[in-house]
Short mmCIF file of C-alpha atoms and ligand atoms in Angstrom, two decimals:
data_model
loop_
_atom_site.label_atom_id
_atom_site.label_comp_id
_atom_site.label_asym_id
_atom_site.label_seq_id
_atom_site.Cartn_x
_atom_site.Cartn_y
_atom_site.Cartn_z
CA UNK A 1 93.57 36.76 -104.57
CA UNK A 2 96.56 37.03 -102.51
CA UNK A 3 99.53 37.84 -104.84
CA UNK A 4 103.55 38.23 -104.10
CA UNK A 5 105.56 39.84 -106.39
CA UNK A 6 109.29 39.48 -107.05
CA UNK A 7 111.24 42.29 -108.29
CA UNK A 8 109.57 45.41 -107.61
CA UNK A 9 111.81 47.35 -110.91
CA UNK A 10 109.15 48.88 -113.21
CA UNK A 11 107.39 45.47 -114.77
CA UNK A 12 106.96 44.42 -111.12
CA UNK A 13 105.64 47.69 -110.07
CA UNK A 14 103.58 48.24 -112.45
CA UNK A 15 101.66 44.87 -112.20
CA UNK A 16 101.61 44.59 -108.54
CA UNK A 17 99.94 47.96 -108.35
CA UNK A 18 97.59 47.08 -111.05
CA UNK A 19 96.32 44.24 -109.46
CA UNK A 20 95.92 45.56 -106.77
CA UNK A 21 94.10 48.24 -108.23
CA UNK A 22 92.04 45.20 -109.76
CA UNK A 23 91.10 44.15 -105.87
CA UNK A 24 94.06 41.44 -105.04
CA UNK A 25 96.08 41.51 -102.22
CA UNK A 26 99.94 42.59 -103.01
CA UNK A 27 102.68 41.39 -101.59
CA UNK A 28 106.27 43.02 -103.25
CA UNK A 29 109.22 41.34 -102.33
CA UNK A 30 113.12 42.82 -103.13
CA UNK A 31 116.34 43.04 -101.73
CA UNK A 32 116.11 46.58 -101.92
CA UNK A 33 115.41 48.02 -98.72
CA UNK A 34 115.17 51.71 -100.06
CA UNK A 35 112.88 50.41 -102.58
CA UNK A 36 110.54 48.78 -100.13
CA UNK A 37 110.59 51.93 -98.08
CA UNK A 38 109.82 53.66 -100.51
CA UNK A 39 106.40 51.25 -101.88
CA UNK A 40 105.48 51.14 -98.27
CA UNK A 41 105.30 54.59 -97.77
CA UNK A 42 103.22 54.74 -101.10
CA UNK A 43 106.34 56.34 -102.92
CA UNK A 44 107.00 55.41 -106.33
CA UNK A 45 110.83 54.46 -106.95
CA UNK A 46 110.41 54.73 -110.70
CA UNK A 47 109.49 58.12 -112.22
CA UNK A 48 106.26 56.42 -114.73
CA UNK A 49 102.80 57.97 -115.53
CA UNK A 50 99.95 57.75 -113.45
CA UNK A 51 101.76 55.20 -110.78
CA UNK A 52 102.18 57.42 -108.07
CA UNK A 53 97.81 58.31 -108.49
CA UNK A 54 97.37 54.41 -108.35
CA UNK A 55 99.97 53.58 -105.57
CA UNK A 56 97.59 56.30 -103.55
CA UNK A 57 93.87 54.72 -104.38
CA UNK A 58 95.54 50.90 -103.89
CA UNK A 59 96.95 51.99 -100.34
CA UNK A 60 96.44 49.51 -97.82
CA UNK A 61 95.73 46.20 -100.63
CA UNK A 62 99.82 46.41 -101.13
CA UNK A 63 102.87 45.79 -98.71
CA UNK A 64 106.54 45.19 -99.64
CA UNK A 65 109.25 43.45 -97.79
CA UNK A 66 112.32 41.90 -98.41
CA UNK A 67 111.65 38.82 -96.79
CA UNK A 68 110.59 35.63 -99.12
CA UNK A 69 108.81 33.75 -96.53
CA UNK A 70 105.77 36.15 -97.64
CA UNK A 71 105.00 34.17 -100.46
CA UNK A 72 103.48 30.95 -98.21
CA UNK A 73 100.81 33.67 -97.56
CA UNK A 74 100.10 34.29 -100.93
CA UNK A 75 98.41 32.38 -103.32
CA UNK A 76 100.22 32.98 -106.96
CA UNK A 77 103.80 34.28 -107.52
CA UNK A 78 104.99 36.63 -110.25
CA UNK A 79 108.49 36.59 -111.06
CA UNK A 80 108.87 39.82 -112.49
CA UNK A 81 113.25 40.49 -112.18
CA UNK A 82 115.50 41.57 -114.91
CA UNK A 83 116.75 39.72 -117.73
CA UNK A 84 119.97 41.71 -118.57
CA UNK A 85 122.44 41.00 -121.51
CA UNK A 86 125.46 38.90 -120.32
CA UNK A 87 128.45 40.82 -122.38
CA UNK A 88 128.20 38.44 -125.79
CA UNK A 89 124.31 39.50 -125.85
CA UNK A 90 122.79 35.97 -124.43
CA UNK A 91 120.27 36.31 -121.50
CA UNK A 92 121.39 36.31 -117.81
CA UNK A 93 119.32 34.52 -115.99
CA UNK A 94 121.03 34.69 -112.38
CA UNK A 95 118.14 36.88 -111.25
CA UNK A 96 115.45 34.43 -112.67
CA UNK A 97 117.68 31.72 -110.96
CA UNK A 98 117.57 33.19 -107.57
CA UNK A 99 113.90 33.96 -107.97
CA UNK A 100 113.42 30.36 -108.58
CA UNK A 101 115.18 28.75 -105.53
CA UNK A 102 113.59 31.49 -103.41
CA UNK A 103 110.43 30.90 -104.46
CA UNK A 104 111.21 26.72 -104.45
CA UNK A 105 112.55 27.47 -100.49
CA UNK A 106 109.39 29.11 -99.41
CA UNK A 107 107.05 26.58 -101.03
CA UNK A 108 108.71 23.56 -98.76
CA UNK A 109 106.37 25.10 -96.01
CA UNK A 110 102.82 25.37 -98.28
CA UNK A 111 100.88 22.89 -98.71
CA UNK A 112 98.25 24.43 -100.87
CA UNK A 113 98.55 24.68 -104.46
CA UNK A 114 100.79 27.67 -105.52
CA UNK A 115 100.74 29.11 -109.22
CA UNK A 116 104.03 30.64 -110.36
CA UNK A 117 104.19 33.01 -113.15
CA UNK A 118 107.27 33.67 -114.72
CA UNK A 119 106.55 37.40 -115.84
CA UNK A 120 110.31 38.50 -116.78
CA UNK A 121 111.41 38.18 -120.82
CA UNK A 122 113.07 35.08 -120.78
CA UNK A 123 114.27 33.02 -123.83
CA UNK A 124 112.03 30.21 -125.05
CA UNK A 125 112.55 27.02 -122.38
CA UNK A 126 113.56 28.97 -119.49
CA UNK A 127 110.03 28.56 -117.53
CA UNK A 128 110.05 24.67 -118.03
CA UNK A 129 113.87 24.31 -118.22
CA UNK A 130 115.80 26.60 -115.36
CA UNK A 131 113.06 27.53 -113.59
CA UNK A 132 110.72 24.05 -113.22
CA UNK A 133 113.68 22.00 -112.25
CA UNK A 134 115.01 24.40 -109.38
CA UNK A 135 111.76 24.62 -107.74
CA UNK A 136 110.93 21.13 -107.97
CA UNK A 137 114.81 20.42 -106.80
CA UNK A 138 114.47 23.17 -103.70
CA UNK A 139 110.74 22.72 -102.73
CA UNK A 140 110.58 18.35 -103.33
CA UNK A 141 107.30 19.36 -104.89
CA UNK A 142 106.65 18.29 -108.17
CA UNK A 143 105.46 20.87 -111.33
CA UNK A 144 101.83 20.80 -112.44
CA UNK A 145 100.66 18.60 -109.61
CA UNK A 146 101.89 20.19 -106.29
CA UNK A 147 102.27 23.70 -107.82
CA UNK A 148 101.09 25.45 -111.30
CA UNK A 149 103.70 27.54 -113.69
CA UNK A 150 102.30 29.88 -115.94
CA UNK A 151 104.65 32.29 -118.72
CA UNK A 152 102.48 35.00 -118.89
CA UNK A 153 104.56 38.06 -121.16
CA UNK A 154 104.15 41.84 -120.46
CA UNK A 155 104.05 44.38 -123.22
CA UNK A 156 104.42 47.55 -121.24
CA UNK A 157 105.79 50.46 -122.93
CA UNK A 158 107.25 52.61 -120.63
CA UNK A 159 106.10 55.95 -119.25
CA UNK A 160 102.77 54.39 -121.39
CA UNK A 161 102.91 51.40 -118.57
CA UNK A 162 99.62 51.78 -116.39
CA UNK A 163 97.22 52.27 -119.40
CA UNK A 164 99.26 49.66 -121.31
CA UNK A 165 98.26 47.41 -118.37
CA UNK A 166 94.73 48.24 -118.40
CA UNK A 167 93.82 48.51 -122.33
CA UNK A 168 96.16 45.45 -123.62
CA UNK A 169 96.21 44.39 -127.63
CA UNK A 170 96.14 40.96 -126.42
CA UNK A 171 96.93 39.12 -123.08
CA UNK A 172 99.50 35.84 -123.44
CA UNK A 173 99.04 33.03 -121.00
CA UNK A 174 101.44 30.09 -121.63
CA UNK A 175 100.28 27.27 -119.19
CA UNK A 176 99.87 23.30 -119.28
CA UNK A 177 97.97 21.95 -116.41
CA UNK A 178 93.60 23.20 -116.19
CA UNK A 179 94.31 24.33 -112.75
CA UNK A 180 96.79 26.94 -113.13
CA UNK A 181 95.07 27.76 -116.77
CA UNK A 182 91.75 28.46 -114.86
CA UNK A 183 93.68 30.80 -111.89
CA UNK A 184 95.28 32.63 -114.94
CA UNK A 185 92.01 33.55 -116.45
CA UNK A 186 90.50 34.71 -113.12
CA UNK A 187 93.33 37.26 -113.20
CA UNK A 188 92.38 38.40 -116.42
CA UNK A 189 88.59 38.08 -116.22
CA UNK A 190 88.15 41.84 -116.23
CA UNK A 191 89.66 42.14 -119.64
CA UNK A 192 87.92 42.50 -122.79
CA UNK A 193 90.75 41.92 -125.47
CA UNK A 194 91.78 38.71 -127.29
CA UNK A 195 93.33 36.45 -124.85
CA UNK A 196 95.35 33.56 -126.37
CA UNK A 197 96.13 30.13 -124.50
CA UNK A 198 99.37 28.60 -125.42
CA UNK A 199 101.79 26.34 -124.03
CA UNK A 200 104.80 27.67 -122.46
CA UNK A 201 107.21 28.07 -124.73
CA UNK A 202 105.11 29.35 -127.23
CA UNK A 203 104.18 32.31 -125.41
CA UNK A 204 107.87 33.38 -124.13
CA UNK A 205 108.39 33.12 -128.27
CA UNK A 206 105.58 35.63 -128.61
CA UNK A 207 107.30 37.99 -126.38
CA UNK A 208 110.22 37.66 -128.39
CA UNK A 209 108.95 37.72 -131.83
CA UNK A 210 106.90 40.82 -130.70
CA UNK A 211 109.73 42.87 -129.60
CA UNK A 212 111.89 41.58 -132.81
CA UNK A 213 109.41 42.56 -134.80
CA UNK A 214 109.18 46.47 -133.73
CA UNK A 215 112.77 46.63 -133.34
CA UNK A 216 113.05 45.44 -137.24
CA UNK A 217 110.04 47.88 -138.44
CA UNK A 218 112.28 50.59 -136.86
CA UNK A 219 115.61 49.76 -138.57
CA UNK A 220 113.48 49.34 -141.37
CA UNK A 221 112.23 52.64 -141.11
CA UNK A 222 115.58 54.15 -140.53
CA UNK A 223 116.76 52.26 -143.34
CA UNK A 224 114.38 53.11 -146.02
CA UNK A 225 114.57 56.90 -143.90
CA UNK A 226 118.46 56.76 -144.79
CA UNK A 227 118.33 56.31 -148.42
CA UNK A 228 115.26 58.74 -148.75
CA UNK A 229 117.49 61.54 -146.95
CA UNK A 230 120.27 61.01 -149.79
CA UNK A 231 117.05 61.27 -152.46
CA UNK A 232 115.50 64.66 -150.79
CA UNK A 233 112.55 62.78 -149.61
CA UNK A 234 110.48 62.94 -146.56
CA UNK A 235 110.91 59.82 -144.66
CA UNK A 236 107.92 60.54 -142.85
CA UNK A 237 105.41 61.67 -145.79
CA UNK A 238 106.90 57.89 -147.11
CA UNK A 239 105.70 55.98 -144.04
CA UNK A 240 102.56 57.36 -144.13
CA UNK A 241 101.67 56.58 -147.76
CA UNK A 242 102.77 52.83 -146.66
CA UNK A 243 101.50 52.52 -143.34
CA UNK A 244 97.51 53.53 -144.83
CA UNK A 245 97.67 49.71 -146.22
CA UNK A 246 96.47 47.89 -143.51
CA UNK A 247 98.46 45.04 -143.93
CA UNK A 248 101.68 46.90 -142.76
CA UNK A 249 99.47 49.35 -140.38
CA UNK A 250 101.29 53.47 -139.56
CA UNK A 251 102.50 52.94 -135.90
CA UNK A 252 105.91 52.16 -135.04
CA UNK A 253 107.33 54.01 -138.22
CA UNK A 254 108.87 56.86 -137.07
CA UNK A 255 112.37 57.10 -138.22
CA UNK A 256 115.13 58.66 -136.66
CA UNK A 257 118.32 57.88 -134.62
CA UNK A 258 116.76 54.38 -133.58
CA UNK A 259 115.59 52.50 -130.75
CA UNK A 260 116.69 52.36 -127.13
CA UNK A 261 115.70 51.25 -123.81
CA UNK A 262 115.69 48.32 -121.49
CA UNK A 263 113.67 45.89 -123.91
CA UNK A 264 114.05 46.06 -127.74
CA UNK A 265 118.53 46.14 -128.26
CA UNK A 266 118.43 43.34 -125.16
CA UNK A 267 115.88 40.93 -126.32
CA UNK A 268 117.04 40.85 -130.20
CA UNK A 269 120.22 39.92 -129.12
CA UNK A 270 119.14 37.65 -126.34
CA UNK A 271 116.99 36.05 -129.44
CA UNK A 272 119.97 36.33 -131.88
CA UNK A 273 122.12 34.01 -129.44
CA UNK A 274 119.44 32.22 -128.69
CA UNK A 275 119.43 31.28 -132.29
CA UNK A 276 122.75 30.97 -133.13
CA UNK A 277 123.00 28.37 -130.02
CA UNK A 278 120.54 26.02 -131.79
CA UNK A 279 122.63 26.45 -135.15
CA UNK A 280 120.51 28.80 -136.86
CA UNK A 281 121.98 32.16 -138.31
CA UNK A 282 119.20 34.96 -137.45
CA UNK A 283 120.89 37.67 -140.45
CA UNK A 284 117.31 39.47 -140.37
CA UNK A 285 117.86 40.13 -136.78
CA UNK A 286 121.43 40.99 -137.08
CA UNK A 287 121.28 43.36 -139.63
CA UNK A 288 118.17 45.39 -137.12
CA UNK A 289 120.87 45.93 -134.37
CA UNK A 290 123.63 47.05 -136.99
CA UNK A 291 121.08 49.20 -138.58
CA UNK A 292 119.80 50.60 -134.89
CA UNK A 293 123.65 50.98 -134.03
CA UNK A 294 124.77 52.99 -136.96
CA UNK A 295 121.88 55.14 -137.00
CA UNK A 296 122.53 57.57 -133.96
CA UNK A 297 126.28 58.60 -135.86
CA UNK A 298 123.98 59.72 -138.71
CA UNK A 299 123.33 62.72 -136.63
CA UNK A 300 127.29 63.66 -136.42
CA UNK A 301 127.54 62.86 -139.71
CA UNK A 302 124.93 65.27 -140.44
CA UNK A 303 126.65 68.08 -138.12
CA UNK A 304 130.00 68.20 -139.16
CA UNK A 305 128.19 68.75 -143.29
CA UNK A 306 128.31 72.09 -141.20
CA UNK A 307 130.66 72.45 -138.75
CA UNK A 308 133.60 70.40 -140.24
CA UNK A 309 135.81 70.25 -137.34
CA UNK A 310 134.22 69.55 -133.75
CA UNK A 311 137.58 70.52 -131.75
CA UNK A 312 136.43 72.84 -129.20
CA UNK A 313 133.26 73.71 -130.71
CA UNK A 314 129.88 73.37 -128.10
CA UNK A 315 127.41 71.36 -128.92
CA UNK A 316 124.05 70.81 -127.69
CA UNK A 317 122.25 67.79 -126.63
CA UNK A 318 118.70 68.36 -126.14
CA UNK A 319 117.25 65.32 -124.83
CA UNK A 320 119.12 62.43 -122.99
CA UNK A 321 116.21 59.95 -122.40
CA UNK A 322 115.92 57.02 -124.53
CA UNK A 323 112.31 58.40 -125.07
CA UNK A 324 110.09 61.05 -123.39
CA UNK A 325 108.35 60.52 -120.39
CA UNK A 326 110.95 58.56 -118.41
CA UNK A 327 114.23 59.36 -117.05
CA UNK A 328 115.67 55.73 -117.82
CA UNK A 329 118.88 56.39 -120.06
CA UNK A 330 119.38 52.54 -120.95
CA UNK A 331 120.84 52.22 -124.12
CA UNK A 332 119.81 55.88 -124.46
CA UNK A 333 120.83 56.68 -128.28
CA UNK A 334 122.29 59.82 -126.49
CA UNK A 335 124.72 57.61 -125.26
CA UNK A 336 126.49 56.85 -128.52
CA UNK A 337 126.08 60.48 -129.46
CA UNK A 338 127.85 62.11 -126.49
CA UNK A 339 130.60 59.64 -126.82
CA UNK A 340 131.47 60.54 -130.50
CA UNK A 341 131.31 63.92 -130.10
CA UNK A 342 133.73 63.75 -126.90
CA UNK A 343 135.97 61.96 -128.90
CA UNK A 344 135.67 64.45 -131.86
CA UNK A 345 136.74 67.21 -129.14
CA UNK A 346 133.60 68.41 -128.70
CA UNK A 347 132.09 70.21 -125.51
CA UNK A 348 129.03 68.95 -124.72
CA UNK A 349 126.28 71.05 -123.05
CA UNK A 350 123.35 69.23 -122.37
CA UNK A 351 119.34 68.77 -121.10
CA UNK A 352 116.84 66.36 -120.03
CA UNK A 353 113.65 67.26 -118.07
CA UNK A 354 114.23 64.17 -116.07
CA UNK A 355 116.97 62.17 -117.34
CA UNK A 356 120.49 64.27 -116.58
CA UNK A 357 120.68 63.01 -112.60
CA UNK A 358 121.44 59.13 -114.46
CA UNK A 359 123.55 60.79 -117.65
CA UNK A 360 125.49 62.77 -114.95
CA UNK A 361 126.54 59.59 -113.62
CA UNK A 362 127.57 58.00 -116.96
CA UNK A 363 129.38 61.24 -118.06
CA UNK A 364 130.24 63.12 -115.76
CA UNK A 365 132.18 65.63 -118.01
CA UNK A 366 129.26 67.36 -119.80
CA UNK A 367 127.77 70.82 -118.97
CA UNK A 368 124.09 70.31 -117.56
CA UNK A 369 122.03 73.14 -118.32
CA UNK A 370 119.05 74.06 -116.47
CA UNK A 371 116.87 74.44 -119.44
CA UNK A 372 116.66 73.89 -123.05
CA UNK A 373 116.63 77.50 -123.91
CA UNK A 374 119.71 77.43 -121.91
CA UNK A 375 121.26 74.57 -124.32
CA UNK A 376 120.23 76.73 -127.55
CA UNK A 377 121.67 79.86 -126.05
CA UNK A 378 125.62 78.78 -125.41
CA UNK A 379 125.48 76.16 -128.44
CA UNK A 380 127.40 76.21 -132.03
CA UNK A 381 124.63 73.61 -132.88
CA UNK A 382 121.94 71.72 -131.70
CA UNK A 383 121.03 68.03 -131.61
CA UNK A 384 117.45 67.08 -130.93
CA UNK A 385 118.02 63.15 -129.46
CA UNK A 386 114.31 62.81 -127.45
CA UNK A 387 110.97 64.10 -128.70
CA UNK A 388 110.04 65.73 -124.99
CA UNK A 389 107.27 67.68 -125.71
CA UNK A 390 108.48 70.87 -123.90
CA UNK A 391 111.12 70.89 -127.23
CA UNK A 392 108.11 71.12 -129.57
CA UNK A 393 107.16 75.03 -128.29
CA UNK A 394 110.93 76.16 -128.23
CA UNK A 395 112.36 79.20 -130.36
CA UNK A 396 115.16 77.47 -132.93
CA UNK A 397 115.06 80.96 -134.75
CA UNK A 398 118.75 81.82 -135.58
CA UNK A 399 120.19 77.75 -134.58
CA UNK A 400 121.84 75.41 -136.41
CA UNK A 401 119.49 72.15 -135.78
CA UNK A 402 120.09 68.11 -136.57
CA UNK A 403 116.91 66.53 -135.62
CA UNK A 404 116.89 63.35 -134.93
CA UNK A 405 113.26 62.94 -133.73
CA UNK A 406 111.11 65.35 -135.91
CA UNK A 407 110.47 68.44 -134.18
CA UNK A 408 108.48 70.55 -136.56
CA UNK A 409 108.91 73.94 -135.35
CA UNK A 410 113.05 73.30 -135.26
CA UNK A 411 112.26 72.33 -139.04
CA UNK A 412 110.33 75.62 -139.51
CA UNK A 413 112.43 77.63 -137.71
CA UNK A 414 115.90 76.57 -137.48
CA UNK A 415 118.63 79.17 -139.00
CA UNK A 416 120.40 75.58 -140.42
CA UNK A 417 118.11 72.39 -139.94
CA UNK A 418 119.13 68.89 -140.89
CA UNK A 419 116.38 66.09 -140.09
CA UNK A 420 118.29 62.57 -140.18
CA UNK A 421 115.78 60.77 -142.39
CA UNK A 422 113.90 64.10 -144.12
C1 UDX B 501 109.02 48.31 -125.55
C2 UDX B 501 107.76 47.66 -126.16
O1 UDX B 501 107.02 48.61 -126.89
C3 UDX B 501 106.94 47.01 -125.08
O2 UDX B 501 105.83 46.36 -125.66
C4 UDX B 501 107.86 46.01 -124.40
O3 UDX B 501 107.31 45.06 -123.69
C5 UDX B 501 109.00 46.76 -123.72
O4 UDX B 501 109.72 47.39 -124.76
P1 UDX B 501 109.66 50.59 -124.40
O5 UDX B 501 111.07 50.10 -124.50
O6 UDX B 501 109.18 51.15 -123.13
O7 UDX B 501 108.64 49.43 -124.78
O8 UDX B 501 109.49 51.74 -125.48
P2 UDX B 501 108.85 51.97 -126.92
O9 UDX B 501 107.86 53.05 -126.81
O10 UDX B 501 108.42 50.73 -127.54
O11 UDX B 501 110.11 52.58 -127.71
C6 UDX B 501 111.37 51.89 -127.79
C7 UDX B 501 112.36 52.69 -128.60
O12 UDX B 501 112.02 52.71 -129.96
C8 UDX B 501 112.51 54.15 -128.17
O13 UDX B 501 113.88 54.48 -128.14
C9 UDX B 501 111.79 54.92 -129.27
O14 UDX B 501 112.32 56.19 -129.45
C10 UDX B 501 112.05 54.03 -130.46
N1 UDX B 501 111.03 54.15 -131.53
C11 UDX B 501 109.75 53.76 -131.28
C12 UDX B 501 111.38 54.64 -132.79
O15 UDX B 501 112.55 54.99 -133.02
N2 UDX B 501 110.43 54.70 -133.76
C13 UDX B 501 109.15 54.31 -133.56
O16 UDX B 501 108.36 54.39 -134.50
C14 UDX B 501 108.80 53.83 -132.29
#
């Protein structure tokens, strides 16, 4: 099929080049014109496994341009922009917005049936309430007659995105007229996993509830982490004792300094306002951001048990990622980190195998080192904030060490070692 994406960030990416890789025709379509340089010359802009191997099989099923008129040559629109917090935590949808009366503009000229799949995380409603009425209003076409509207969610983790893509849980299709149902399940034809039919709304909710859900069995973690840490017990020797019942199931137990990134802090509070604008008081989902926002200072907390005053001391940061694998900083728990111990009077020497270039921009006050050996050489002590793998293999003999991700051989090793939940 002949698709057009909008937003080529890393959901858009991602998907385009996937189905592509899956034999459709790819049209990417941004305002970026570095980006779409970059995707035409078969140049990842995002730094994500196995993307740049997939951008070079797909070459020649994928273009990108920044001009929306490309969509009356395709068949079925993704709208794959951001969803970004608005500054009291509710959803912004300008991006979705735009998308809409872009998409709405183009579709004046098409006769044929379109099928437009809203793609972004967007709060339950958005697909049949912002974005149905603007292309209806822009276009003069009506919704499920003229053109199909699908909410079909994406569970990509990142740096994990292209197998994500390819060996789903489950795929989501929220739709309400046949036609548009039956173009959906083309798409995902190839796919062997459970693939659930809902309406609309429902399956924006399932995004939601999905990403709630993980970010509470985190705080959870870090919670029930917290108080073991004050009892002398392993946090991690807990969660696998209660993670063997398979009602609760192991994965997404890891306790630490809590969760970052572009999805999980944005879409519980884009789900706690969504709440608390139909009169409901989400306390659950309150207390997992409080929770997720104390649990970084546990580290400092944990340092100065050891060095008592900060003031002029260095400290290292090893790790400025929100995770490994990616050099996205977004709500990086390094973030909170580096600002307390600034404001303690700290120096801060720090490294990231990918991820200083975006810190340095953020802060550009700290010492980047060129290595993590180089971090543990000129530091008073250590904090481990991202589980990069090259940490795992490092010498910690002689450190002080506050883990905040579980690095065994600091735990082994260190000269001082503090683990924040064991
Ligand atoms: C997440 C979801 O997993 C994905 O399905 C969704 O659609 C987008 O958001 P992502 O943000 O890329 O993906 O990362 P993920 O691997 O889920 O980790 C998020 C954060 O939680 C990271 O900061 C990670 O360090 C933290 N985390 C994860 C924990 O602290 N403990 C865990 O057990 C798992």
């Amino acid at each position: 099929m002949e698709v057009s994406i909008i937003g080529s960030g890393y959901v858009g990416l991602i998907t385009g080049i996937s189905l592509a890789e899956l034999g459709h025709e790819v049209t990417f379509i941004d305002l970026d014109e570095e980006k779409i340089g970059d995707i035409n010359s078969g140049k990842p802009p995002i730094f994500e496994k196995g993307l740049e191997e997939l951008m070079k099989k797909t070459k020649g099923r994928y273009k990108a341009t920044t001009n929306y008129r490309a969509i009356t040559e395709t068949d079925t629109t993704f709208i794959c922009v951001g969803t970004p917090s608005k500054e009291d935590g509710s959803i912004d949808l300008t991006f979705i917005k735009s998308a809409a009366t872009e998409i709405g503009n183009a579709l004046k000229e098409k006769d044929k049936f379109h099928v437009i799949v809203v793609k972004s995380t967007v709060v339950p409603g958005t697909t049949e309430e912002v974005v149905k009425p603007i292309i209806e209003k822009e276009s003069g076409k009506e919704a499920f007659k003229d053109f199909g509207l699908a909410m079909n969610p994406e569970f990509l983790r990142e740096g994990n995105a292209v197998e994500d893509f390819f060996n789903p849980d489950r795929i989501v299709i929220g739709v309400k007229d046949e036609k548009t149902k039956e173009i959906m399940e083309k798409f995902y034809f190839p796919f062997k996993c459970p693939k659930l039919i809902t309406d609309i709304k429902t399956a924006e909710m399932i995004k939601y509830a999905s990403n709630a859900f993980l970010a509470t069995k985190i705080s959870f973690a870090n919670e029930i982490g917290n108080i073991c840490k004050k009892l002398g017990i392993d946090a991690y020797d807990v969660f696998k004792g209660v993670g063997l019942d398979h009602r609760i199931n192991p994965s997404f137990f890891r306790s630490g300094i809590g969760f970052g990134g572009s999805c999980f802090p944005k879409d519980v509070k884009a789900l706690i306002a969504k709440a608390e604008e139909l009169g409901e008081n989400p306390k659950l989902l309150k207390a997992v951001i409080d929770v997720n926002e104390r649990q970084p200072l546990k580290l400092i907390e944990l340092l100065k048990k050891h060095i008592t005053n900060l003031e002029g001391k260095t400290i290292g940061i090893l790790g400025l990622a929100f995770k490994p694998d990616t050099d996205d900083i977004r709500e990086s728990r390094a973030i909170p980190i580096v600002k307390s111990l600034l404001e303690e009077g700290a120096k801060v020497i720090a490294y990231d195998p990918k991820a200083m270039d975006n810190f340095r921009e953020l802060f550009p006050q700290l010492i980047y080192a060129e290595s993590a050996e180089k971090v543990l050489e000129k530091s008073d002590a250590v904090l481990i904030v991202t589980e990069w793998e090259e940490f795992k293999n490092l010498d910690y003999n002689g450190h002080v060490v506050v883990d905040g991700r579980r690095i065994e051989k600091a735990k082994r090793d260190a000269r001082i070692y503090e683990g924040v939940c064991w």
